[in-house]
Amino acid sequence: MKVEKPFLTDVEALRTRARDSIQKGAITPDYQGDVKQTIEILQAVLATEIVCVLRYTMNAVAATGISSDSVKKEFDDHAKEEQAHMRAVAERINQIGGVPNFNPQGLASRAASQYVEGENLIEMIKENLVAERIACEHYRELIRYFADKDPTTRVMMESILTNEEEHANDMHDLLVAHEGKPMLSKSSA
Ligand SMILES: [Fe+2]
Ligand SMILES: [Fe+2]
C-alpha cells in the first residue's frame, strides 16, 4: 500500500534550499511577506511602543493626587510591558535583516500614537486610553495584513494586541473608578 507523503515539499529539496542563501538567516524562499515593507511597518510599531514606554514612565513619575499610588503602579506595570513589546518588535526587525530605529529624532512622527502628557491624573488616564485604542486598531489591521504571509510577525503582533486590549481595559476601569463613569464630558483639574 502506498503511504501518503505527509508534507508537500521533498525533504532533499528542503535541505538543499536551506543550505543555499544561508546569509538570509531566518528568511527562507517560502517567506511570502515583503521584507522591506515588513521592516518599514515594524519600525513604525517600534516607534509607537517607544512613545508608550516614555508616556507611561512619565505618568508613573508625575502622577499626583488622591489614590495616585495605585494608579502610579498601574502606569509602572504598563511601562514595563510596553518595554517588552518594544524589545520584541526590535528583535523581529533584526531577525528579518533590518536595523531597529531607536533614533529619538523623528520618533513622534514615526509613531502611530501621540505623546500627550495629560495635566492631571484623569487626563493622563484618558490620554493613555486614547493611545491604547489607537494601538489596538492599528495592530488589528497589521495582523490582518500579515495573515499567512508572515505568521511569526503576526503571532507576535497578536500577543502584543492581547496586552494592549488589557491596557485599554485597565485605563477604562481606572476612569470608571475615579469618575464613576467611563468618559468625562469635561475634566476639572
Ligand atoms: Fe505596547
Ligand atoms: Fe499598551
PDB file of N, CA, C and O in Angstrom, residues 2 14 50 106 121:
ATOM      1  N   LYS A   2       0.488   2.226  -0.826  1.00  0.00           N
ATOM      2  CA  LYS A   2       1.293   3.450  -0.933  1.00  0.00           C
ATOM      3  C   LYS A   2       1.011   4.377   0.266  1.00  0.00           C
ATOM      4  O   LYS A   2      -0.136   4.643   0.598  1.00  0.00           O
ATOM      5  N   LEU A  14      14.260  20.508   0.336  1.00  0.00           N
ATOM      6  CA  LEU A  14      14.212  21.367   1.525  1.00  0.00           C
ATOM      7  C   LEU A  14      15.626  21.583   2.079  1.00  0.00           C
ATOM      8  O   LEU A  14      16.036  22.709   2.384  1.00  0.00           O
ATOM      9  N   ILE A  50       7.915  52.735  21.753  1.00  0.00           N
ATOM     10  CA  ILE A  50       8.845  53.604  22.498  1.00  0.00           C
ATOM     11  C   ILE A  50       8.071  54.786  23.096  1.00  0.00           C
ATOM     12  O   ILE A  50       8.249  55.129  24.268  1.00  0.00           O
ATOM     13  N   GLY A 106      12.714  62.374  15.071  1.00  0.00           N
ATOM     14  CA  GLY A 106      11.606  61.932  14.223  1.00  0.00           C
ATOM     15  C   GLY A 106      10.761  60.835  14.853  1.00  0.00           C
ATOM     16  O   GLY A 106       9.853  60.304  14.206  1.00  0.00           O
ATOM     17  N   LEU A 121      -4.277  63.633  36.818  1.00  0.00           N
ATOM     18  CA  LEU A 121      -4.400  62.172  36.814  1.00  0.00           C
ATOM     19  C   LEU A 121      -5.436  61.660  35.806  1.00  0.00           C
ATOM     20  O   LEU A 121      -5.170  60.729  35.040  1.00  0.00           O
TER      21      LEU A 121
END
